[in-house]
mmCIF file of C-alpha atoms and ligand atoms in Angstrom:
data_model
loop_
_atom_site.group_PDB
_atom_site.id
_atom_site.type_symbol
_atom_site.label_atom_id
_atom_site.label_comp_id
_atom_site.label_asym_id
_atom_site.label_seq_id
_atom_site.Cartn_x
_atom_site.Cartn_y
_atom_site.Cartn_z
ATOM 1 C CA MET Z 264 12.549 8.028 -29.719
ATOM 2 C CA LYS Z 265 9.979 10.742 -30.131
ATOM 3 C CA PHE Z 266 9.316 12.870 -27.060
ATOM 4 C CA THR Z 267 6.934 15.647 -26.202
ATOM 5 C CA ILE Z 268 8.102 17.810 -23.317
ATOM 6 C CA VAL Z 269 5.271 19.799 -21.749
ATOM 7 C CA GLY Z 270 6.622 22.986 -20.159
ATOM 8 C CA ALA Z 271 9.942 24.499 -21.163
ATOM 9 C CA GLY Z 272 11.064 25.902 -17.815
ATOM 10 C CA ALA Z 273 14.453 24.975 -16.422
ATOM 11 C CA ILE Z 274 14.004 21.196 -16.072
ATOM 12 C CA GLY Z 275 11.787 20.767 -19.153
ATOM 13 C CA SER Z 276 14.320 22.679 -21.274
ATOM 14 C CA LEU Z 277 17.172 20.654 -19.767
ATOM 15 C CA PHE Z 278 15.518 17.344 -20.667
ATOM 16 C CA ALA Z 279 14.672 18.685 -24.135
ATOM 17 C CA CYS Z 280 18.271 19.793 -24.847
ATOM 18 C CA ILE Z 281 19.830 16.605 -23.483
ATOM 19 C CA LEU Z 282 17.453 14.344 -25.432
ATOM 20 C CA GLN Z 283 17.871 16.294 -28.668
ATOM 21 C CA SER Z 284 21.655 16.266 -28.253
ATOM 22 C CA GLN Z 285 21.348 12.439 -28.171
ATOM 23 C CA HIS Z 286 19.487 12.571 -31.519
ATOM 24 C CA HIS Z 287 16.008 11.934 -30.175
ATOM 25 C CA GLN Z 288 13.130 13.876 -31.727
ATOM 26 C CA VAL Z 289 11.913 16.422 -29.215
ATOM 27 C CA HIS Z 290 8.747 18.444 -29.554
ATOM 28 C CA CYS Z 291 7.774 20.983 -26.900
ATOM 29 C CA TRP Z 292 4.333 22.034 -25.711
ATOM 30 C CA THR Z 293 4.449 25.386 -23.961
ATOM 31 C CA ARG Z 294 2.036 28.181 -23.157
ATOM 32 C CA SER Z 295 3.741 30.308 -25.793
ATOM 33 C CA ARG Z 296 2.002 30.102 -29.189
ATOM 34 C CA ARG Z 297 5.289 30.431 -31.093
ATOM 35 C CA ALA Z 298 5.817 27.668 -33.682
ATOM 36 C CA GLN Z 299 9.386 27.131 -32.469
ATOM 37 C CA ILE Z 300 11.302 27.726 -29.288
ATOM 38 C CA GLN Z 301 15.035 28.082 -28.921
ATOM 39 C CA ARG Z 302 17.500 27.446 -26.089
ATOM 40 C CA GLU Z 303 21.129 28.557 -25.783
ATOM 41 C CA PHE Z 304 22.340 25.622 -23.726
ATOM 42 C CA HIS Z 305 25.484 25.869 -21.565
ATOM 43 C CA ASP Z 306 26.353 22.313 -20.591
ATOM 44 C CA ARG Z 307 28.327 21.169 -17.544
ATOM 45 C CA HIS Z 308 31.618 21.564 -19.458
ATOM 46 C CA GLY Z 309 30.906 25.174 -20.393
ATOM 47 C CA GLN Z 310 30.136 24.259 -24.040
ATOM 48 C CA LEU Z 311 27.436 26.336 -25.690
ATOM 49 C CA GLN Z 312 24.973 24.768 -28.138
ATOM 50 C CA THR Z 313 21.793 26.193 -29.644
ATOM 51 C CA PHE Z 314 18.708 23.970 -29.816
ATOM 52 C CA THR Z 315 15.480 24.659 -31.671
ATOM 53 C CA PHE Z 316 12.286 22.765 -30.903
ATOM 54 C CA THR Z 317 8.972 22.611 -32.715
ATOM 55 C CA ASN Z 318 6.270 23.906 -30.389
ATOM 56 C CA ARG Z 319 2.581 23.006 -30.048
ATOM 57 C CA LYS Z 320 1.974 20.620 -32.931
ATOM 58 C CA THR Z 321 -0.954 18.440 -31.923
ATOM 59 C CA GLU Z 322 0.020 15.663 -34.369
ATOM 60 C CA LEU Z 323 3.461 15.409 -32.718
ATOM 61 C CA ILE Z 324 1.810 14.698 -29.366
ATOM 62 C CA ALA Z 325 -0.112 11.855 -30.981
ATOM 63 C CA GLN Z 326 3.116 10.456 -32.484
ATOM 64 C CA SER Z 327 5.169 10.674 -29.268
ATOM 65 C CA ASP Z 328 6.662 7.553 -27.695
ATOM 66 C CA ALA Z 329 6.547 9.322 -24.319
ATOM 67 C CA VAL Z 330 5.288 12.642 -22.953
ATOM 68 C CA ILE Z 331 7.160 14.246 -20.053
ATOM 69 C CA VAL Z 332 5.203 16.875 -18.112
ATOM 70 C CA CYS Z 333 7.679 19.299 -16.519
ATOM 71 C CA VAL Z 334 5.459 22.074 -15.229
ATOM 72 C CA LYS Z 335 5.003 23.163 -11.605
ATOM 73 C CA ALA Z 336 2.929 20.838 -9.420
ATOM 74 C CA PHE Z 337 -0.036 23.241 -9.355
ATOM 75 C CA GLN Z 338 -0.039 23.468 -13.188
ATOM 76 C CA THR Z 339 0.197 19.722 -13.850
ATOM 77 C CA ALA Z 340 -3.489 18.755 -14.015
ATOM 78 C CA ALA Z 341 -4.306 21.676 -16.359
ATOM 79 C CA ALA Z 342 -1.314 20.898 -18.581
ATOM 80 C CA VAL Z 343 -2.434 17.267 -18.927
ATOM 81 C CA ALA Z 344 -5.990 18.426 -19.724
ATOM 82 C CA ASP Z 345 -4.555 20.695 -22.429
ATOM 83 C CA ILE Z 346 -2.791 17.858 -24.279
ATOM 84 C CA ALA Z 347 -5.283 15.087 -23.457
ATOM 85 C CA PRO Z 348 -7.352 15.356 -26.676
ATOM 86 C CA TYR Z 349 -4.236 14.547 -28.771
ATOM 87 C CA LEU Z 350 -2.616 11.947 -26.501
ATOM 88 C CA ASP Z 351 -2.632 8.288 -27.534
ATOM 89 C CA ALA Z 352 -4.013 6.180 -24.657
ATOM 90 C CA GLN Z 353 -0.935 3.877 -24.780
ATOM 91 C CA THR Z 354 1.711 6.615 -24.545
ATOM 92 C CA PRO Z 355 3.586 6.707 -21.238
ATOM 93 C CA LEU Z 356 2.923 10.001 -19.474
ATOM 94 C CA ILE Z 357 5.744 10.967 -17.087
ATOM 95 C CA LEU Z 358 5.097 13.647 -14.468
ATOM 96 C CA CYS Z 359 8.107 15.555 -13.158
ATOM 97 C CA HIS Z 360 7.889 18.254 -10.503
ATOM 98 C CA ASN Z 361 8.809 18.974 -6.904
ATOM 99 C CA GLY Z 362 6.440 17.690 -4.250
ATOM 100 C CA ILE Z 363 3.664 15.070 -4.230
ATOM 101 C CA GLY Z 364 -0.084 15.285 -4.786
ATOM 102 C CA THR Z 365 -0.927 15.776 -8.462
ATOM 103 C CA HIS Z 366 -1.477 12.146 -9.427
ATOM 104 C CA SER Z 367 -5.142 11.784 -8.364
ATOM 105 C CA ALA Z 368 -6.364 14.613 -10.582
ATOM 106 C CA VAL Z 369 -4.302 13.292 -13.512
ATOM 107 C CA MET Z 370 -5.528 9.732 -13.014
ATOM 108 C CA GLN Z 371 -9.097 10.916 -12.852
ATOM 109 C CA GLN Z 372 -8.657 12.575 -16.233
ATOM 110 C CA ARG Z 373 -6.689 9.702 -17.819
ATOM 111 C CA PRO Z 374 -7.596 6.505 -15.940
ATOM 112 C CA GLU Z 375 -6.122 4.197 -18.610
ATOM 113 C CA GLN Z 376 -2.960 6.168 -19.381
ATOM 114 C CA PRO Z 377 0.350 4.520 -18.365
ATOM 115 C CA LEU Z 378 1.426 7.052 -15.729
ATOM 116 C CA LEU Z 379 4.920 7.421 -14.307
ATOM 117 C CA PHE Z 380 6.785 9.909 -12.179
ATOM 118 C CA ALA Z 381 10.355 11.148 -12.636
ATOM 119 C CA SER Z 382 12.038 12.533 -9.555
ATOM 120 C CA THR Z 383 15.202 14.309 -10.582
ATOM 121 C CA SER Z 384 18.102 15.911 -8.756
ATOM 122 C CA GLN Z 385 19.402 17.479 -11.959
ATOM 123 C CA ALA Z 386 19.549 21.258 -11.672
ATOM 124 C CA ALA Z 387 19.271 23.977 -14.293
ATOM 125 C CA LEU Z 388 18.867 27.717 -14.422
ATOM 126 C CA LYS Z 389 16.874 29.353 -17.195
ATOM 127 C CA GLN Z 390 17.303 33.057 -17.962
ATOM 128 C CA GLY Z 391 15.171 33.995 -20.955
ATOM 129 C CA GLU Z 392 16.236 31.619 -23.738
ATOM 130 C CA THR Z 393 19.542 30.813 -22.047
ATOM 131 C CA LEU Z 394 19.822 27.615 -20.059
ATOM 132 C CA TYR Z 395 22.626 26.630 -17.666
ATOM 133 C CA HIS Z 396 23.051 23.038 -16.498
ATOM 134 C CA THR Z 397 23.939 23.894 -12.903
ATOM 135 C CA GLY Z 398 23.948 20.504 -11.193
ATOM 136 C CA VAL Z 399 23.931 16.789 -11.849
ATOM 137 C CA GLY Z 400 22.295 14.102 -9.772
ATOM 138 C CA PRO Z 401 20.212 10.960 -10.070
ATOM 139 C CA THR Z 402 16.794 10.714 -11.694
ATOM 140 C CA PHE Z 403 14.438 7.999 -10.448
ATOM 141 C CA ILE Z 404 11.507 6.967 -12.640
ATOM 142 C CA GLY Z 405 8.691 4.655 -11.586
ATOM 143 C CA TRP Z 406 5.004 3.881 -11.918
ATOM 144 C CA LEU Z 407 2.247 5.895 -10.280
ATOM 145 C CA SER Z 408 -1.115 4.419 -9.369
ATOM 146 C CA HIS Z 409 -4.667 4.423 -10.560
ATOM 147 C CA ALA Z 410 -7.346 6.633 -9.006
ATOM 148 C CA SER Z 411 -9.511 3.703 -7.921
ATOM 149 C CA HIS Z 412 -6.828 2.631 -5.441
ATOM 150 C CA SER Z 413 -5.897 5.993 -4.028
ATOM 151 C CA SER Z 414 -9.392 7.302 -3.402
ATOM 152 C CA ALA Z 415 -10.418 4.048 -1.694
ATOM 153 C CA SER Z 416 -7.468 3.960 0.640
ATOM 154 C CA HIS Z 417 -7.287 7.630 1.581
ATOM 155 C CA ASN Z 418 -10.754 9.056 1.326
ATOM 156 C CA HIS Z 419 -10.132 11.674 4.053
ATOM 157 C CA ALA Z 420 -7.574 13.552 2.040
ATOM 158 C CA PRO Z 421 -8.479 16.287 -0.422
ATOM 159 C CA ASN Z 422 -8.803 14.631 -3.834
ATOM 160 C CA ASN Z 423 -5.671 16.031 -5.350
ATOM 161 C CA LEU Z 424 -3.586 15.255 -2.286
ATOM 162 C CA ALA Z 425 -4.400 11.564 -1.753
ATOM 163 C CA SER Z 426 -1.441 9.275 -1.354
ATOM 164 C CA PRO Z 427 -0.557 7.382 -4.533
ATOM 165 C CA ASN Z 428 -0.541 3.613 -4.846
ATOM 166 C CA HIS Z 429 0.884 1.407 -7.510
ATOM 167 C CA ALA Z 430 -0.574 1.040 -10.939
ATOM 168 C CA SER Z 431 -3.332 -1.494 -11.203
ATOM 169 C CA HIS Z 432 -3.188 -1.770 -14.978
ATOM 170 C CA THR Z 433 0.316 -3.080 -15.167
ATOM 171 C CA ASP Z 434 2.840 -5.106 -13.251
ATOM 172 C CA ALA Z 435 4.841 -2.534 -11.286
ATOM 173 C CA THR Z 436 8.080 -4.306 -12.155
ATOM 174 C CA ASP Z 437 7.463 -3.811 -15.921
ATOM 175 C CA GLU Z 438 10.106 -1.442 -17.199
ATOM 176 C CA PRO Z 439 8.751 0.659 -20.066
ATOM 177 C CA SER Z 440 11.176 0.940 -23.016
ATOM 178 C CA VAL Z 441 11.333 4.718 -22.591
ATOM 179 C CA ILE Z 442 13.253 4.142 -19.345
ATOM 180 C CA SER Z 443 16.300 2.656 -21.065
ATOM 181 C CA THR Z 444 16.371 5.644 -23.444
ATOM 182 C CA LEU Z 445 16.188 8.070 -20.522
ATOM 183 C CA ARG Z 446 18.807 6.081 -18.629
ATOM 184 C CA ASP Z 447 21.240 6.431 -21.529
ATOM 185 C CA ALA Z 448 20.403 10.088 -22.146
ATOM 186 C CA LEU Z 449 20.338 11.376 -18.580
ATOM 187 C CA ASN Z 450 23.401 9.434 -17.514
ATOM 188 C CA ASP Z 451 22.265 8.738 -13.973
ATOM 189 C CA ALA Z 452 18.633 7.642 -14.394
ATOM 190 C CA HIS Z 453 17.159 4.578 -12.711
ATOM 191 C CA PHE Z 454 13.933 2.628 -12.903
ATOM 192 C CA GLU Z 455 12.352 2.322 -9.451
ATOM 193 C CA PRO Z 456 9.293 0.058 -9.487
ATOM 194 C CA ASP Z 457 8.506 1.539 -6.072
ATOM 195 C CA ILE Z 458 8.846 5.274 -6.681
ATOM 196 C CA LEU Z 459 7.167 6.395 -3.427
ATOM 197 C CA PRO Z 460 10.167 6.054 -1.082
ATOM 198 C CA LYS Z 461 12.165 8.146 -3.565
ATOM 199 C CA LEU Z 462 9.423 10.780 -3.714
ATOM 200 C CA TRP Z 463 9.352 10.953 0.082
ATOM 201 C CA GLU Z 464 13.122 11.271 0.224
ATOM 202 C CA LYS Z 465 12.948 14.158 -2.234
ATOM 203 C CA LEU Z 466 10.002 15.621 -0.310
ATOM 204 C CA ALA Z 467 12.172 15.665 2.824
ATOM 205 C CA ILE Z 468 14.895 17.525 0.919
ATOM 206 C CA ASN Z 469 12.398 20.016 -0.460
ATOM 207 C CA CYS Z 470 10.636 20.471 2.939
ATOM 208 C CA ALA Z 471 14.012 21.271 4.498
ATOM 209 C CA ILE Z 472 15.725 23.372 1.837
ATOM 210 C CA ASN Z 473 13.069 25.162 -0.196
ATOM 211 C CA PRO Z 474 10.971 27.148 2.333
ATOM 212 C CA LEU Z 475 13.943 28.092 4.536
ATOM 213 C CA THR Z 476 16.032 29.396 1.634
ATOM 214 C CA ALA Z 477 13.009 31.262 0.239
ATOM 215 C CA LEU Z 478 12.061 32.886 3.567
ATOM 216 C CA HIS Z 479 15.583 33.904 4.515
ATOM 217 C CA ASN Z 480 16.605 34.860 0.970
ATOM 218 C CA ILE Z 481 19.708 32.680 1.044
ATOM 219 C CA SER Z 482 21.494 30.177 -1.192
ATOM 220 C CA ASN Z 483 21.249 26.452 -0.426
ATOM 221 C CA GLY Z 484 24.803 26.469 0.968
ATOM 222 C CA GLN Z 485 23.973 29.113 3.569
ATOM 223 C CA LEU Z 486 21.721 26.552 5.290
ATOM 224 C CA ALA Z 487 24.925 24.916 6.584
ATOM 225 C CA ALA Z 488 25.222 27.779 9.129
ATOM 226 C CA PRO Z 489 24.726 26.699 12.799
ATOM 227 C CA LEU Z 490 21.644 28.951 13.004
ATOM 228 C CA TYR Z 491 19.569 26.560 10.826
ATOM 229 C CA GLN Z 492 20.664 23.170 12.209
ATOM 230 C CA GLU Z 493 17.944 22.807 14.841
ATOM 231 C CA THR Z 494 15.184 23.600 12.329
ATOM 232 C CA LEU Z 495 16.636 21.236 9.713
ATOM 233 C CA LYS Z 496 16.669 18.438 12.289
ATOM 234 C CA ALA Z 497 13.081 19.151 13.380
ATOM 235 C CA LEU Z 498 11.890 19.176 9.741
ATOM 236 C CA CYS Z 499 13.588 15.822 9.018
ATOM 237 C CA ASP Z 500 12.262 14.256 12.238
ATOM 238 C CA GLU Z 501 8.730 15.218 11.211
ATOM 239 C CA VAL Z 502 9.059 13.970 7.616
ATOM 240 C CA SER Z 503 10.488 10.694 8.909
ATOM 241 C CA LEU Z 504 7.480 10.173 11.220
ATOM 242 C CA VAL Z 505 4.929 10.901 8.509
ATOM 243 C CA ALA Z 506 6.733 8.877 5.804
ATOM 244 C CA THR Z 507 6.902 5.928 8.199
ATOM 245 C CA ALA Z 508 3.171 6.248 8.992
ATOM 246 C CA GLU Z 509 2.505 6.272 5.234
ATOM 247 C CA GLY Z 510 4.300 2.930 4.934
ATOM 248 C CA TYR Z 511 7.697 4.212 3.786
ATOM 249 C CA PRO Z 512 9.943 3.848 6.826
ATOM 250 C CA MET Z 513 12.767 6.375 6.827
ATOM 251 C CA ALA Z 514 15.252 6.980 9.580
ATOM 252 C CA ALA Z 515 15.321 10.657 10.591
ATOM 253 C CA GLU Z 516 19.115 10.657 10.910
ATOM 254 C CA ALA Z 517 19.587 9.248 7.409
ATOM 255 C CA LEU Z 518 17.234 11.941 6.031
ATOM 256 C CA LEU Z 519 19.162 14.689 7.796
ATOM 257 C CA THR Z 520 22.460 13.329 6.459
ATOM 258 C CA ARG Z 521 20.964 13.293 2.951
ATOM 259 C CA VAL Z 522 19.651 16.863 3.330
ATOM 260 C CA LYS Z 523 23.082 18.061 4.453
ATOM 261 C CA ALA Z 524 24.719 16.304 1.502
ATOM 262 C CA VAL Z 525 22.335 18.081 -0.912
ATOM 263 C CA ILE Z 526 22.992 21.424 0.825
ATOM 264 C CA GLN Z 527 26.719 20.904 0.226
ATOM 265 C CA ALA Z 528 26.356 19.560 -3.322
ATOM 266 C CA THR Z 529 24.111 22.476 -4.365
ATOM 267 C CA ALA Z 530 25.718 25.133 -2.132
ATOM 268 C CA ALA Z 531 25.925 27.813 -4.805
ATOM 269 C CA ASN Z 532 22.371 27.245 -6.105
ATOM 270 C CA HIS Z 533 19.211 29.077 -5.206
ATOM 271 C CA SER Z 534 16.333 26.664 -4.651
ATOM 272 C CA SER Z 535 13.357 26.727 -6.984
ATOM 273 C CA MET Z 536 11.183 28.155 -4.192
ATOM 274 C CA HIS Z 537 13.735 30.872 -3.489
ATOM 275 C CA GLN Z 538 13.543 31.819 -7.177
ATOM 276 C CA ASP Z 539 9.736 31.733 -7.153
ATOM 277 C CA ILE Z 540 9.507 34.019 -4.120
ATOM 278 C CA HIS Z 541 12.234 36.274 -5.514
ATOM 279 C CA HIS Z 542 10.254 36.703 -8.767
ATOM 280 C CA GLN Z 543 6.940 36.923 -6.862
ATOM 281 C CA ARG Z 544 5.574 33.774 -8.500
ATOM 282 C CA ARG Z 545 3.343 31.120 -7.012
ATOM 283 C CA THR Z 546 5.411 28.409 -5.259
ATOM 284 C CA GLU Z 547 4.955 24.632 -4.904
ATOM 285 C CA ILE Z 548 4.591 24.933 -1.102
ATOM 286 C CA ASP Z 549 1.144 23.222 -1.062
ATOM 287 C CA TYR Z 550 2.703 20.123 -2.660
ATOM 288 C CA ILE Z 551 5.785 20.166 -0.398
ATOM 289 C CA SER Z 552 5.228 21.329 3.215
ATOM 290 C CA GLY Z 553 1.459 21.494 2.589
ATOM 291 C CA TYR Z 554 1.352 17.871 1.416
ATOM 292 C CA LEU Z 555 3.381 16.801 4.448
ATOM 293 C CA VAL Z 556 0.985 18.634 6.781
ATOM 294 C CA GLN Z 557 -2.072 17.069 5.089
ATOM 295 C CA ARG Z 558 -0.695 13.551 5.427
ATOM 296 C CA ALA Z 559 0.403 14.224 9.030
ATOM 297 C CA TYR Z 560 -3.158 15.321 9.848
ATOM 298 C CA ILE Z 561 -4.544 11.992 8.548
ATOM 299 C CA HIS Z 562 -2.149 10.119 10.853
ATOM 300 C CA HIS Z 563 -2.646 12.474 13.876
ATOM 301 C CA ILE Z 564 1.034 13.446 13.859
ATOM 302 C CA GLU Z 565 2.122 16.901 15.008
ATOM 303 C CA VAL Z 566 4.389 18.641 12.489
ATOM 304 C CA PRO Z 567 4.866 22.161 13.894
ATOM 305 C CA ALA Z 568 8.129 22.947 12.070
ATOM 306 C CA ASN Z 569 6.661 22.128 8.650
ATOM 307 C CA HIS Z 570 3.341 23.759 9.500
ATOM 308 C CA THR Z 571 5.082 27.019 10.430
ATOM 309 C CA LEU Z 572 7.009 27.098 7.134
ATOM 310 C CA TRP Z 573 3.907 26.217 5.098
ATOM 311 C CA GLN Z 574 2.047 29.153 6.653
ATOM 312 C CA ALA Z 575 4.977 31.543 6.346
ATOM 313 C CA ILE Z 576 5.430 30.864 2.618
ATOM 314 C CA THR Z 577 1.671 30.990 2.016
ATOM 315 C CA GLN Z 578 1.531 34.391 3.708
ATOM 316 C CA ARG Z 579 4.482 35.605 1.661
ATOM 317 C CA GLU Z 580 2.719 34.480 -1.545
ATOM 318 C CA GLN Z 581 -0.515 36.173 -0.520
ATOM 319 C CA SER Z 582 1.341 39.434 -0.045
ATOM 320 C CA TYR Z 583 1.973 39.620 -3.798
ATOM 321 C CA VAL Z 584 -0.389 37.220 -5.627
HETATM 322 O O1 PAF W 1061 13.782 22.675 -5.635
HETATM 323 C C1 PAF W 1061 15.011 22.708 -5.752
HETATM 324 O O2 PAF W 1061 15.622 23.731 -5.963
HETATM 325 C C2 PAF W 1061 15.774 21.405 -5.677
HETATM 326 O O3 PAF W 1061 14.855 20.339 -5.620
HETATM 327 C C3 PAF W 1061 16.751 21.299 -4.512
HETATM 328 C C4 PAF W 1061 17.180 19.872 -4.337
HETATM 329 C C5 PAF W 1061 16.161 21.826 -3.232
HETATM 330 C C6 PAF W 1061 18.049 22.008 -4.805
HETATM 331 O O4 PAF W 1061 17.956 23.372 -4.997
#
């Protein structure tokens, strides 16, 4: 298949290398104006392979069978606007980032576009042109909704933070053909007609791990220390309440167990938010803890643990942005 990957950060580059290694045609669309980009890819078995991708060819966007947008949540709407003039209206557009809350702006721009979301637990570290595949895990891909539904059902929320609903233009159980390609390529990828519970599960993981590791300048594994257990529990209790109010019932204990499993499985890794704060970059906090707080507000649920972390990271960002 022919893919365009928008954004060649860690996850975008990982998808690009994996797909090209499986003989798919991969074209990248990055902010860099270079005609080609290169990655020295260290796979999970320590094998090194060099990949070269054509960059920013508008005709290759038009010819793509699927476009995967792997930029940060706060860059997603602008990245879609950038490629929109060249995008065929039938091409599946797959968003992939941490957090929730970009879909409304994208759907407003591209109301007819088949729109999906990929929530991945794959992990990668990019240093310059070198890319390390640092963790494996499942990827869940499913339909997102159309703007007409989300704005009607959640008109109190800021536009870009409204809760998504299912696609109105297609039967949610329809599995686009790109999914079977991604399933083969990514090894542990699954089609989820109902992607929202998966996004909330990932949101819980990100609400728990990302701000704490960033604030305390620690690796994911260091969150297993007794010092953090009370906060982790409070964060999961709050996410469980809000997810349940949103219509995605989740037991707090099961969330906490899942968070602890991810902490163990990714013990040596530094979370994406830790890396963003470390490099004094903007973080995805507004789409993680911030999104949780916004949805909690709509449902009149108190979320003090998440609110405190949202503010703390925002303040940290403001100290350097
Ligand atoms: O954002 C991240 O870094 C990852 O989503 C996760 C799961 C927290 C692991 O580091």
